[in-house]
Tab-separated table of C-alpha atoms and ligand atoms in Angstrom:
chain	number	residue	atom	x	y	z
B	378	UNK	CA	3.799	6.516	-16.900
B	379	UNK	CA	2.496	6.187	-20.328
B	380	UNK	CA	5.523	4.590	-22.494
B	381	UNK	CA	5.673	5.230	-26.349
B	382	UNK	CA	8.548	4.932	-28.743
B	383	UNK	CA	8.056	8.584	-30.242
B	384	UNK	CA	6.015	11.397	-28.481
B	385	UNK	CA	5.238	14.229	-31.141
B	386	UNK	CA	4.229	17.280	-29.160
B	387	UNK	CA	1.758	19.305	-31.276
B	388	UNK	CA	-0.833	18.087	-33.666
B	389	UNK	CA	-0.424	20.627	-36.616
B	390	UNK	CA	0.973	20.428	-39.936
B	391	UNK	CA	4.447	19.292	-39.044
B	392	UNK	CA	3.367	17.063	-36.153
B	393	UNK	CA	0.636	15.193	-38.276
B	394	UNK	CA	3.428	14.691	-41.111
B	395	UNK	CA	5.938	13.814	-38.570
B	396	UNK	CA	3.720	10.930	-37.242
B	397	UNK	CA	2.814	9.392	-40.850
B	398	UNK	CA	6.446	9.434	-41.633
B	399	UNK	CA	7.537	7.740	-38.564
B	400	UNK	CA	5.016	5.121	-38.751
B	401	UNK	CA	5.568	4.572	-42.440
B	402	UNK	CA	9.267	4.412	-41.679
B	403	UNK	CA	8.684	1.839	-38.845
B	404	UNK	CA	5.427	0.702	-38.145
B	405	UNK	CA	6.385	-1.451	-35.089
B	406	UNK	CA	7.396	1.924	-33.456
B	407	UNK	CA	4.532	3.422	-31.216
B	408	UNK	CA	3.796	6.777	-32.177
B	409	UNK	CA	1.703	9.361	-29.792
B	410	UNK	CA	0.768	13.055	-30.496
B	411	UNK	CA	0.040	15.263	-27.719
B	412	UNK	CA	-2.207	18.133	-28.622
B	413	UNK	CA	-3.664	20.675	-26.227
B	414	UNK	CA	-6.826	21.720	-28.062
B	415	UNK	CA	-9.598	19.278	-28.198
B	416	UNK	CA	-8.781	18.106	-31.963
B	417	UNK	CA	-5.672	18.038	-33.938
B	418	UNK	CA	-4.904	20.398	-36.860
B	419	UNK	CA	-7.379	23.236	-36.103
B	420	UNK	CA	-4.947	25.668	-38.023
B	421	UNK	CA	-4.816	23.790	-41.159
B	422	UNK	CA	-8.624	24.697	-41.507
B	423	UNK	CA	-7.903	28.330	-41.362
B	424	UNK	CA	-5.068	28.108	-43.954
B	425	UNK	CA	-5.451	29.752	-47.379
B	426	UNK	CA	-8.687	31.167	-46.479
B	427	UNK	CA	-10.128	27.939	-46.094
B	428	UNK	CA	-8.490	26.347	-49.314
B	429	UNK	CA	-5.175	25.481	-47.629
B	430	UNK	CA	-2.364	26.631	-49.851
B	431	UNK	CA	-0.298	23.447	-49.116
B	432	UNK	CA	2.876	24.111	-50.734
B	433	UNK	CA	4.389	26.017	-53.773
B	434	UNK	CA	6.245	24.644	-56.854
B	435	UNK	CA	8.890	27.393	-56.214
B	436	UNK	CA	9.641	26.021	-52.653
B	437	UNK	CA	13.140	24.979	-53.631
B	438	UNK	CA	14.220	28.220	-54.438
B	439	UNK	CA	12.310	30.487	-52.004
B	440	UNK	CA	14.294	32.801	-49.676
B	441	UNK	CA	13.298	31.144	-46.535
B	442	UNK	CA	14.804	32.695	-43.106
B	443	UNK	CA	17.752	30.500	-42.601
B	444	UNK	CA	17.584	28.836	-45.971
B	445	UNK	CA	20.647	26.840	-45.818
B	446	UNK	CA	19.417	24.929	-42.940
B	447	UNK	CA	16.110	24.436	-44.278
B	448	UNK	CA	17.199	23.501	-47.697
B	449	UNK	CA	18.058	19.856	-47.080
B	450	UNK	CA	14.560	19.007	-45.930
B	451	UNK	CA	12.857	21.308	-48.486
B	452	UNK	CA	15.351	19.286	-51.259
B	453	UNK	CA	14.334	16.031	-49.927
B	454	UNK	CA	10.675	16.406	-49.566
B	455	UNK	CA	10.234	18.778	-52.294
B	456	UNK	CA	7.091	19.702	-54.309
B	457	UNK	CA	6.932	16.407	-56.092
B	458	UNK	CA	7.535	14.393	-53.077
B	459	UNK	CA	4.704	16.613	-51.464
B	460	UNK	CA	2.320	15.907	-53.950
B	461	UNK	CA	3.058	12.177	-53.850
B	462	UNK	CA	2.759	12.266	-50.207
B	463	UNK	CA	-0.808	13.485	-50.105
B	464	UNK	CA	-1.563	11.582	-53.040
B	465	UNK	CA	-0.749	8.256	-51.166
B	466	UNK	CA	-3.323	9.283	-48.686
B	467	UNK	CA	-5.932	10.046	-51.449
B	468	UNK	CA	-5.715	14.030	-51.603
B	469	UNK	CA	-4.821	15.409	-54.983
B	470	UNK	CA	-3.424	18.870	-55.485
B	471	UNK	CA	-3.229	21.242	-58.311
B	472	UNK	CA	-0.870	24.355	-58.821
B	473	UNK	CA	-2.354	27.798	-59.702
B	474	UNK	CA	-0.966	30.210	-62.244
B	475	UNK	CA	1.513	31.490	-59.420
B	476	UNK	CA	2.737	28.099	-58.563
B	477	UNK	CA	0.608	27.833	-55.296
B	478	UNK	CA	-0.442	24.359	-54.685
B	479	UNK	CA	-4.081	23.887	-53.461
B	480	UNK	CA	-6.093	20.624	-52.899
B	481	UNK	CA	-8.270	19.782	-56.025
B	482	UNK	CA	-11.276	19.596	-53.556
B	483	UNK	CA	-10.575	23.463	-52.789
B	484	UNK	CA	-11.083	22.645	-49.191
B	485	UNK	CA	-8.539	23.068	-46.289
B	486	UNK	CA	-10.965	20.299	-44.379
B	487	UNK	CA	-9.822	17.850	-46.672
B	488	UNK	CA	-6.100	18.160	-46.308
B	489	UNK	CA	-6.757	17.768	-42.721
B	490	UNK	CA	-8.735	14.839	-42.941
B	491	UNK	CA	-6.213	13.141	-45.374
B	492	UNK	CA	-3.582	13.763	-42.695
B	493	UNK	CA	-5.869	12.728	-39.746
B	494	UNK	CA	-7.241	9.561	-41.308
B	495	UNK	CA	-3.771	8.514	-42.406
B	496	UNK	CA	-2.574	8.875	-38.884
B	497	UNK	CA	-5.502	6.807	-37.810
B	498	UNK	CA	-4.910	4.197	-40.574
B	499	UNK	CA	-1.383	3.747	-39.337
B	500	UNK	CA	-2.064	3.381	-35.894
B	501	UNK	CA	-1.243	6.748	-34.462
B	502	UNK	CA	-2.260	7.663	-30.994
B	503	UNK	CA	-3.840	11.085	-30.389
B	504	UNK	CA	-3.973	12.513	-26.924
B	505	UNK	CA	-5.689	15.732	-27.109
B	506	UNK	CA	-6.582	18.275	-24.407
B	507	UNK	CA	-3.081	17.175	-23.275
B	508	UNK	CA	-0.719	20.329	-22.905
B	509	UNK	CA	2.941	19.631	-22.679
B	510	UNK	CA	4.077	21.869	-20.052
B	511	UNK	CA	7.341	20.061	-18.789
B	512	UNK	CA	10.014	18.142	-20.389
B	513	UNK	CA	12.818	16.152	-18.718
B	514	UNK	CA	15.656	14.031	-19.821
B	515	UNK	CA	15.745	10.593	-18.178
B	516	UNK	CA	17.583	7.512	-18.923
B	517	UNK	CA	17.158	6.472	-22.296
B	518	UNK	CA	14.818	9.439	-23.393
B	519	UNK	CA	12.494	11.957	-21.964
B	520	UNK	CA	9.646	12.285	-19.734
B	521	UNK	CA	6.808	14.844	-20.628
B	522	UNK	CA	4.313	16.336	-17.907
B	523	UNK	CA	5.898	13.400	-15.792
B	524	UNK	CA	3.248	11.066	-17.322
B	525	UNK	CA	4.721	10.311	-20.835
B	526	UNK	CA	8.065	8.596	-21.337
B	527	UNK	CA	9.673	8.040	-24.658
B	528	UNK	CA	13.206	7.616	-26.200
B	529	UNK	CA	12.146	10.137	-28.963
B	530	UNK	CA	10.442	13.304	-28.680
B	531	UNK	CA	9.455	15.659	-31.603
B	532	UNK	CA	8.744	19.514	-30.751
B	533	UNK	CA	5.970	20.340	-33.110
B	534	UNK	CA	4.370	22.918	-31.198
B	535	UNK	CA	4.424	25.769	-33.978
B	536	UNK	CA	5.399	29.424	-32.951
B	537	UNK	CA	3.334	32.290	-31.392
B	538	UNK	CA	1.298	33.477	-34.450
B	539	UNK	CA	-2.393	32.922	-34.386
B	540	UNK	CA	-2.568	31.515	-30.900
B	541	UNK	CA	-6.278	30.997	-31.160
B	542	UNK	CA	-5.411	28.170	-33.521
B	543	UNK	CA	-3.239	26.574	-30.915
B	544	UNK	CA	0.165	27.772	-31.255
B	545	UNK	CA	0.559	29.952	-28.157
B	546	UNK	CA	4.183	29.726	-27.836
B	547	UNK	CA	4.445	26.859	-25.184
B	548	UNK	CA	7.001	24.974	-27.145
B	549	UNK	CA	9.665	27.826	-26.674
B	550	UNK	CA	10.047	27.171	-22.878
B	551	UNK	CA	10.216	23.147	-23.521
B	552	UNK	CA	13.294	23.870	-25.836
B	553	UNK	CA	14.693	26.635	-23.369
B	554	UNK	CA	14.566	24.220	-20.582
B	555	UNK	CA	16.711	21.621	-22.525
B	556	UNK	CA	19.078	24.348	-22.824
B	557	UNK	CA	18.177	25.522	-26.309
B	558	UNK	CA	18.337	28.901	-27.765
B	559	UNK	CA	15.365	30.817	-29.176
B	560	UNK	CA	15.918	33.685	-31.371
B	561	UNK	CA	14.044	37.010	-31.155
B	562	UNK	CA	10.448	36.441	-31.960
B	563	UNK	CA	8.465	38.857	-34.141
B	564	UNK	CA	5.093	38.455	-35.969
B	565	UNK	CA	5.447	37.806	-39.705
B	566	UNK	CA	2.873	37.801	-42.573
B	567	UNK	CA	1.068	40.351	-40.509
B	568	UNK	CA	-0.633	43.427	-41.555
B	569	UNK	CA	1.716	46.733	-41.513
B	570	UNK	CA	0.692	49.666	-39.324
B	571	UNK	CA	1.682	53.178	-40.826
B	572	UNK	CA	1.220	56.984	-40.295
B	573	UNK	CA	-2.708	57.264	-41.631
B	574	UNK	CA	-2.555	60.899	-42.490
B	575	UNK	CA	-2.157	60.425	-46.261
B	576	UNK	CA	-4.280	57.531	-46.587
B	577	UNK	CA	-7.498	58.414	-44.558
B	578	UNK	CA	-9.673	58.659	-47.834
B	579	UNK	CA	-8.121	55.273	-49.216
B	580	UNK	CA	-9.773	52.791	-46.553
B	581	UNK	CA	-11.064	49.678	-48.420
B	582	UNK	CA	-9.104	50.777	-51.585
B	583	UNK	CA	-7.165	47.889	-53.266
B	584	UNK	CA	-4.024	48.290	-55.716
B	585	UNK	CA	-1.450	46.287	-57.505
B	586	UNK	CA	1.893	47.657	-56.176
B	587	UNK	CA	5.592	47.064	-55.432
B	588	UNK	CA	6.653	47.936	-51.804
B	589	UNK	CA	10.145	48.642	-50.462
B	590	UNK	CA	11.239	48.879	-46.934
B	591	UNK	CA	13.624	51.470	-46.506
B	592	UNK	CA	15.626	49.340	-43.967
B	593	UNK	CA	15.679	46.437	-46.548
B	594	UNK	CA	13.285	44.223	-48.249
B	595	UNK	CA	11.010	44.481	-51.107
B	596	UNK	CA	7.646	42.686	-52.208
B	597	UNK	CA	4.742	43.204	-55.183
B	598	UNK	CA	1.402	42.173	-55.289
B	599	UNK	CA	-2.072	43.211	-54.048
B	600	UNK	CA	-2.298	45.626	-51.183
B	601	UNK	CA	-5.181	46.993	-49.124
B	602	UNK	CA	-5.322	50.378	-47.502
B	603	UNK	CA	-6.930	50.049	-44.218
B	604	UNK	CA	-7.464	52.487	-41.321
B	605	UNK	CA	-4.347	51.579	-39.703
B	606	UNK	CA	-2.003	51.082	-42.667
B	607	UNK	CA	-1.620	48.367	-45.409
B	608	UNK	CA	-2.661	44.829	-45.683
B	609	UNK	CA	-2.985	42.588	-48.505
B	610	UNK	CA	-0.373	40.073	-49.721
B	611	UNK	CA	2.400	42.234	-50.815
B	612	UNK	CA	2.147	44.162	-47.193
B	613	UNK	CA	2.310	40.728	-45.610
B	614	UNK	CA	5.216	39.639	-47.412
B	615	UNK	CA	6.910	42.873	-46.546
B	616	UNK	CA	6.200	42.346	-42.966
B	617	UNK	CA	8.949	39.689	-42.747
B	618	UNK	CA	11.519	42.406	-43.271
B	619	UNK	CA	10.118	44.842	-40.610
B	620	UNK	CA	12.509	45.161	-37.507
B	621	UNK	CA	10.540	45.851	-34.286
B	622	UNK	CA	11.752	49.298	-32.863
B	623	UNK	CA	13.584	50.395	-35.968
B	624	UNK	CA	12.319	53.875	-38.022
B	625	UNK	CA	11.460	52.877	-41.563
B	626	UNK	CA	9.523	54.122	-44.215
B	627	UNK	CA	7.410	52.228	-47.224
B	628	UNK	CA	7.868	53.251	-50.711
B	629	UNK	CA	4.858	52.061	-52.704
B	630	UNK	CA	5.175	52.158	-56.344
B	631	UNK	CA	1.428	52.213	-57.424
B	632	UNK	CA	2.157	51.558	-61.312
B	633	UNK	CA	4.937	49.249	-61.190
B	634	UNK	CA	4.411	48.704	-64.765
B	635	UNK	CA	5.426	52.096	-65.908
B	636	UNK	CA	8.562	53.841	-65.702
B	637	UNK	CA	8.149	57.500	-63.914
B	638	UNK	CA	8.674	59.470	-67.273
B	639	UNK	CA	5.808	57.201	-68.565
B	640	UNK	CA	3.441	58.197	-65.842
B	641	UNK	CA	4.663	61.851	-66.211
B	642	UNK	CA	3.785	61.472	-70.076
B	643	UNK	CA	0.381	59.606	-69.353
B	644	UNK	CA	-0.608	62.716	-66.846
B	645	UNK	CA	0.096	65.139	-69.359
B	646	UNK	CA	-1.774	63.280	-72.014
B	647	UNK	CA	-4.736	63.192	-70.167
B	648	UNK	CA	-4.711	66.930	-68.840
B	649	UNK	CA	-4.356	67.964	-72.426
B	650	UNK	CA	-6.668	65.716	-73.776
B	651	UNK	CA	-9.761	66.405	-71.248
B	652	UNK	CA	-8.764	69.531	-69.558
B	653	UNK	CA	-12.416	70.006	-67.997
B	654	UNK	CA	-12.044	66.696	-66.131
B	655	UNK	CA	-12.079	67.293	-62.355
B	656	UNK	CA	-8.643	66.367	-60.577
B	657	UNK	CA	-10.217	63.918	-58.599
B	658	UNK	CA	-11.472	62.007	-61.739
B	659	UNK	CA	-8.339	62.445	-64.048
B	660	UNK	CA	-6.350	59.320	-62.887
B	661	UNK	CA	-9.029	56.985	-62.693
B	662	UNK	CA	-7.638	55.434	-65.869
B	663	UNK	CA	-4.562	54.303	-64.378
B	664	UNK	CA	-5.167	53.961	-60.660
B	665	UNK	CA	-8.321	53.898	-58.374
B	666	UNK	CA	-9.701	57.366	-58.478
B	667	UNK	CA	-9.217	57.747	-54.660
B	668	UNK	CA	-5.552	56.872	-55.226
B	669	UNK	CA	-5.033	59.304	-57.781
B	670	UNK	CA	-6.828	62.239	-55.739
B	671	UNK	CA	-4.516	61.391	-52.627
B	672	UNK	CA	-1.478	61.214	-54.685
B	673	UNK	CA	-1.958	64.588	-56.410
B	674	UNK	CA	-3.072	66.094	-53.025
B	675	UNK	CA	0.054	64.752	-51.418
B	676	UNK	CA	2.443	65.550	-54.181
B	677	UNK	CA	1.026	69.264	-54.728
B	678	UNK	CA	-0.035	70.026	-51.118
B	679	UNK	CA	-3.653	70.888	-52.777
B	680	UNK	CA	-6.045	69.498	-55.282
B	681	UNK	CA	-6.584	71.586	-58.147
B	682	UNK	CA	-9.995	71.860	-59.683
B	683	UNK	CA	-9.323	70.477	-63.262
B	684	UNK	CA	-6.841	68.295	-64.979
B	685	UNK	CA	-6.167	71.457	-67.336
B	686	UNK	CA	-4.697	73.501	-64.226
B	687	UNK	CA	-1.810	70.718	-63.947
B	688	UNK	CA	1.326	72.069	-65.647
B	689	UNK	CA	3.892	69.746	-66.908
B	690	UNK	CA	6.319	70.530	-63.759
B	691	UNK	CA	3.360	69.417	-61.460
B	692	UNK	CA	2.639	66.209	-63.776
B	693	UNK	CA	6.039	65.522	-62.978
B	694	UNK	CA	5.851	65.594	-59.335
B	695	UNK	CA	2.631	63.490	-59.254
B	696	UNK	CA	4.225	60.899	-61.375
B	697	UNK	CA	6.790	60.769	-58.604
B	698	UNK	CA	4.414	60.580	-55.923
B	699	UNK	CA	2.586	57.713	-57.716
B	700	UNK	CA	6.015	55.831	-58.199
B	701	UNK	CA	7.080	56.608	-54.522
B	702	UNK	CA	4.018	56.945	-52.269
B	703	UNK	CA	5.772	57.185	-49.121
B	704	UNK	CA	4.311	56.042	-45.641
B	705	UNK	CA	6.041	56.321	-42.222
B	706	UNK	CA	6.282	52.716	-40.731
B	707	UNK	CA	4.767	52.779	-37.207
B	708	UNK	CA	4.732	48.843	-36.660
B	709	UNK	CA	2.786	45.837	-37.419
B	710	UNK	CA	-0.447	44.156	-36.133
B	711	UNK	CA	0.283	41.322	-33.265
B	712	UNK	CA	0.757	37.812	-33.074
B	713	UNK	CA	-2.912	37.572	-32.871
B	714	UNK	CA	-3.275	38.730	-36.386
B	715	UNK	CA	0.071	37.234	-37.949
B	716	UNK	CA	-0.005	33.987	-40.035
B	717	UNK	CA	3.719	33.094	-38.981
B	718	UNK	CA	6.277	33.588	-36.447
B	719	UNK	CA	9.666	34.917	-37.702
B	720	UNK	CA	12.495	33.830	-35.033
B	721	UNK	CA	12.421	30.584	-32.976
B	722	UNK	CA	14.746	27.753	-32.068
B	723	UNK	CA	18.140	28.420	-33.361
B	724	UNK	CA	18.687	26.004	-36.157
B	725	UNK	CA	22.590	25.856	-35.537
B	726	UNK	CA	21.593	23.504	-32.678
B	727	UNK	CA	19.741	21.354	-34.819
B	728	UNK	CA	21.149	18.963	-37.486
B	729	UNK	CA	19.337	19.942	-40.884
B	730	UNK	CA	19.706	16.573	-42.190
B	731	UNK	CA	17.804	14.773	-39.350
B	732	UNK	CA	16.193	17.758	-37.544
B	733	UNK	CA	17.358	16.137	-34.215
B	734	UNK	CA	19.107	18.518	-31.270
B	735	UNK	CA	22.848	18.561	-31.356
B	736	UNK	CA	22.164	18.978	-27.696
B	737	UNK	CA	20.161	16.006	-26.941
B	738	UNK	CA	20.175	12.866	-28.786
B	739	UNK	CA	16.554	11.817	-29.354
B	740	UNK	CA	15.189	15.327	-29.186
B	741	UNK	CA	13.713	16.792	-32.438
B	742	UNK	CA	11.818	19.874	-33.762
B	743	UNK	CA	10.106	20.746	-37.021
B	744	UNK	CA	7.916	23.352	-38.581
B	745	UNK	CA	7.387	26.898	-37.270
B	746	UNK	CA	9.063	26.219	-33.737
B	747	UNK	CA	12.358	26.549	-35.558
B	748	UNK	CA	13.866	29.782	-36.920
B	749	UNK	CA	12.641	29.017	-40.341
B	750	UNK	CA	9.842	31.234	-41.999
B	751	UNK	CA	8.688	32.243	-45.709
B	752	UNK	CA	6.553	34.413	-47.569
B	753	UNK	CA	2.784	33.998	-48.477
B	754	UNK	CA	2.061	31.401	-50.873
B	755	UNK	CA	2.255	27.977	-49.391
B	756	UNK	CA	6.142	28.230	-48.413
B	757	UNK	CA	5.335	27.866	-44.561
B	758	UNK	CA	3.203	24.739	-45.006
B	759	UNK	CA	5.534	23.288	-47.433
B	760	UNK	CA	8.399	23.742	-44.549
B	761	UNK	CA	6.144	22.292	-42.001
B	762	UNK	CA	5.461	19.202	-43.989
B	763	UNK	CA	9.085	18.699	-45.264
B	764	UNK	CA	10.696	19.375	-41.985
B	765	UNK	CA	7.921	17.203	-40.042
B	766	UNK	CA	8.647	14.201	-42.511
B	767	UNK	CA	12.311	14.507	-42.105
B	768	UNK	CA	12.221	14.450	-38.197
B	769	UNK	CA	9.397	11.511	-38.235
B	770	UNK	CA	11.574	9.376	-40.360
B	771	UNK	CA	14.748	9.970	-38.235
B	772	UNK	CA	13.106	9.583	-35.036
B	773	UNK	CA	11.743	6.249	-36.056
B	774	UNK	CA	15.318	5.211	-37.226
B	775	UNK	CA	17.068	6.431	-34.040
L	923	FAD	C1	-4.764	32.179	-40.716
L	923	FAD	C2	-3.637	31.356	-41.231
L	923	FAD	C3	-3.563	31.078	-42.568
L	923	FAD	C4	-2.443	30.310	-43.198
L	923	FAD	N1	-2.551	29.982	-44.336
L	923	FAD	C5	-1.356	29.258	-44.914
L	923	FAD	C6	-1.207	28.962	-46.337
L	923	FAD	O1	-2.345	28.964	-46.972
L	923	FAD	N2	-0.203	28.308	-46.864
L	923	FAD	C7	0.914	28.191	-45.930
L	923	FAD	O2	1.849	27.758	-46.117
L	923	FAD	N3	0.953	28.495	-44.712
L	923	FAD	C8	-0.169	29.262	-44.163
L	923	FAD	N4	-0.122	29.514	-42.851
L	923	FAD	C9	1.112	29.250	-41.785
L	923	FAD	C10	1.130	27.805	-41.753
L	923	FAD	O3	-0.274	27.422	-41.065
L	923	FAD	C11	1.862	27.584	-40.324
L	923	FAD	O4	3.266	27.917	-40.630
L	923	FAD	C12	2.042	26.061	-40.295
L	923	FAD	O5	0.893	25.518	-39.613
L	923	FAD	C13	3.107	25.596	-38.914
L	923	FAD	O6	2.961	24.222	-38.757
L	923	FAD	P1	3.345	23.599	-37.482
L	923	FAD	O7	3.005	22.011	-37.350
L	923	FAD	O8	4.906	24.220	-37.274
L	923	FAD	O9	2.586	24.340	-36.279
L	923	FAD	P2	0.927	24.373	-36.192
L	923	FAD	O10	0.420	24.323	-37.277
L	923	FAD	O11	0.796	25.994	-35.443
L	923	FAD	O12	0.958	23.455	-35.009
L	923	FAD	C14	1.060	23.377	-33.678
L	923	FAD	C15	0.091	22.410	-32.873
L	923	FAD	O13	0.909	22.310	-31.638
L	923	FAD	C16	-0.084	22.671	-30.677
L	923	FAD	N5	0.464	22.948	-29.333
L	923	FAD	C17	1.358	23.980	-29.263
L	923	FAD	N6	1.735	23.975	-27.989
L	923	FAD	C18	1.621	22.828	-27.545
L	923	FAD	C19	1.933	22.121	-26.119
L	923	FAD	N7	2.497	22.874	-25.174
L	923	FAD	N8	1.375	20.885	-25.677
L	923	FAD	C20	0.727	20.340	-26.950
L	923	FAD	N9	0.063	20.795	-27.997
L	923	FAD	C21	0.718	22.004	-28.239
L	923	FAD	C22	-1.006	23.405	-31.423
L	923	FAD	O14	-2.424	23.388	-30.648
L	923	FAD	C23	-1.094	23.288	-32.706
L	923	FAD	O15	-1.993	22.375	-32.983
L	923	FAD	C24	-1.259	30.169	-42.202
L	923	FAD	C25	-1.396	30.745	-40.926
L	923	FAD	C26	-2.578	31.211	-40.446
L	923	FAD	C27	-2.780	31.587	-38.991
């Protein structure tokens, strides 16, 4: 049996942050990270399209799922603290115009290197290609796989999203076996599937839009029409609100800058100014031509030949369509395509100020395995780092 003071299961963003904070809190405590992939931190390399959006200036005010629980960690280890944490390892970050933090190197690999090298500097032991499949309580701590014994165990296994990056959902049974409740799990920050009849001609077309889900939830930003539905940051953000097996519609406002009356006015102006232009071309000055054509067809049920054929009443219907382009929701893409898991270990069973289980002294959880998730923009890594550090610090003090 290998003994260690703190055993961290999962060498991802939260697990590596936990390891660093534990060692910095008490360098005499031995810290071991179990990682079932050949190397730690594989997912970090894939984040932010290879640039790693590691935090967000607005994290403290973000509407995380279970924000009341998350707010202590996010407050204690907020953006300034996150930036200092990375600067202390030699990694500097800057925010873009939307408050998203990226490493100055623009490289996710540099974020993983900073975490990995700091762990190595501090004497954290990595045990890779070791999958935790069993955890048991014993006197004065826990045993894992019957091979490791630790007074404190931190579950940092992530969720079920992007299993090819290591997070295969195998942390949930570990927590369940110790009596913890796991809430319903669903893919989040994932592409949305819709009825495609209306958008067949729009595959590959991008737009800036505001989205509203009929069952509640809004988002705005870029969307990308695809052959299965809608992708892009705004669609991914809206997926946080999709309830599986519930009938819903998405209303897409394709001209969020304008009121419906203004859009009608513009259409009438175009029709009067250039009546000979084809209906297919006529809206090319305000939306992508293909979107204009699809909206006219959907609104009127046919495509007039020229702009001049469009009467003011029809302009009003087209304007309404552009402001409320509806698609029937049929679901989302799967965990394989998702960036985050919605749901997880029930946070009411953990202490928000320490991340320790209320059921088992010495058992901690952090990151995505807990039922906390946020939107695109660095909020999920901000949570992983903050909750990981909080768990690591308290495990070292326990
Ligand atoms: C493609 C992609 C891009 C993303 N981009 C961003 C972004 O730019 N900004 C952002 O904020 N968020 C982003 N996210 C989300 C973010 O990466 C996660 O929310 C975050 O990594 C969660 O951290 P974690 O430590 O909880 O879990 P993970 O990072 O998933 O780490 C869990 C680790 O545990 C290991 N593990 C799992 N089970 C076991 C086991 N039983 N035994 C041993 N090891 C185990 C896994 O192999 C993995 O290394 C992205 C996600 C994806 C998939």
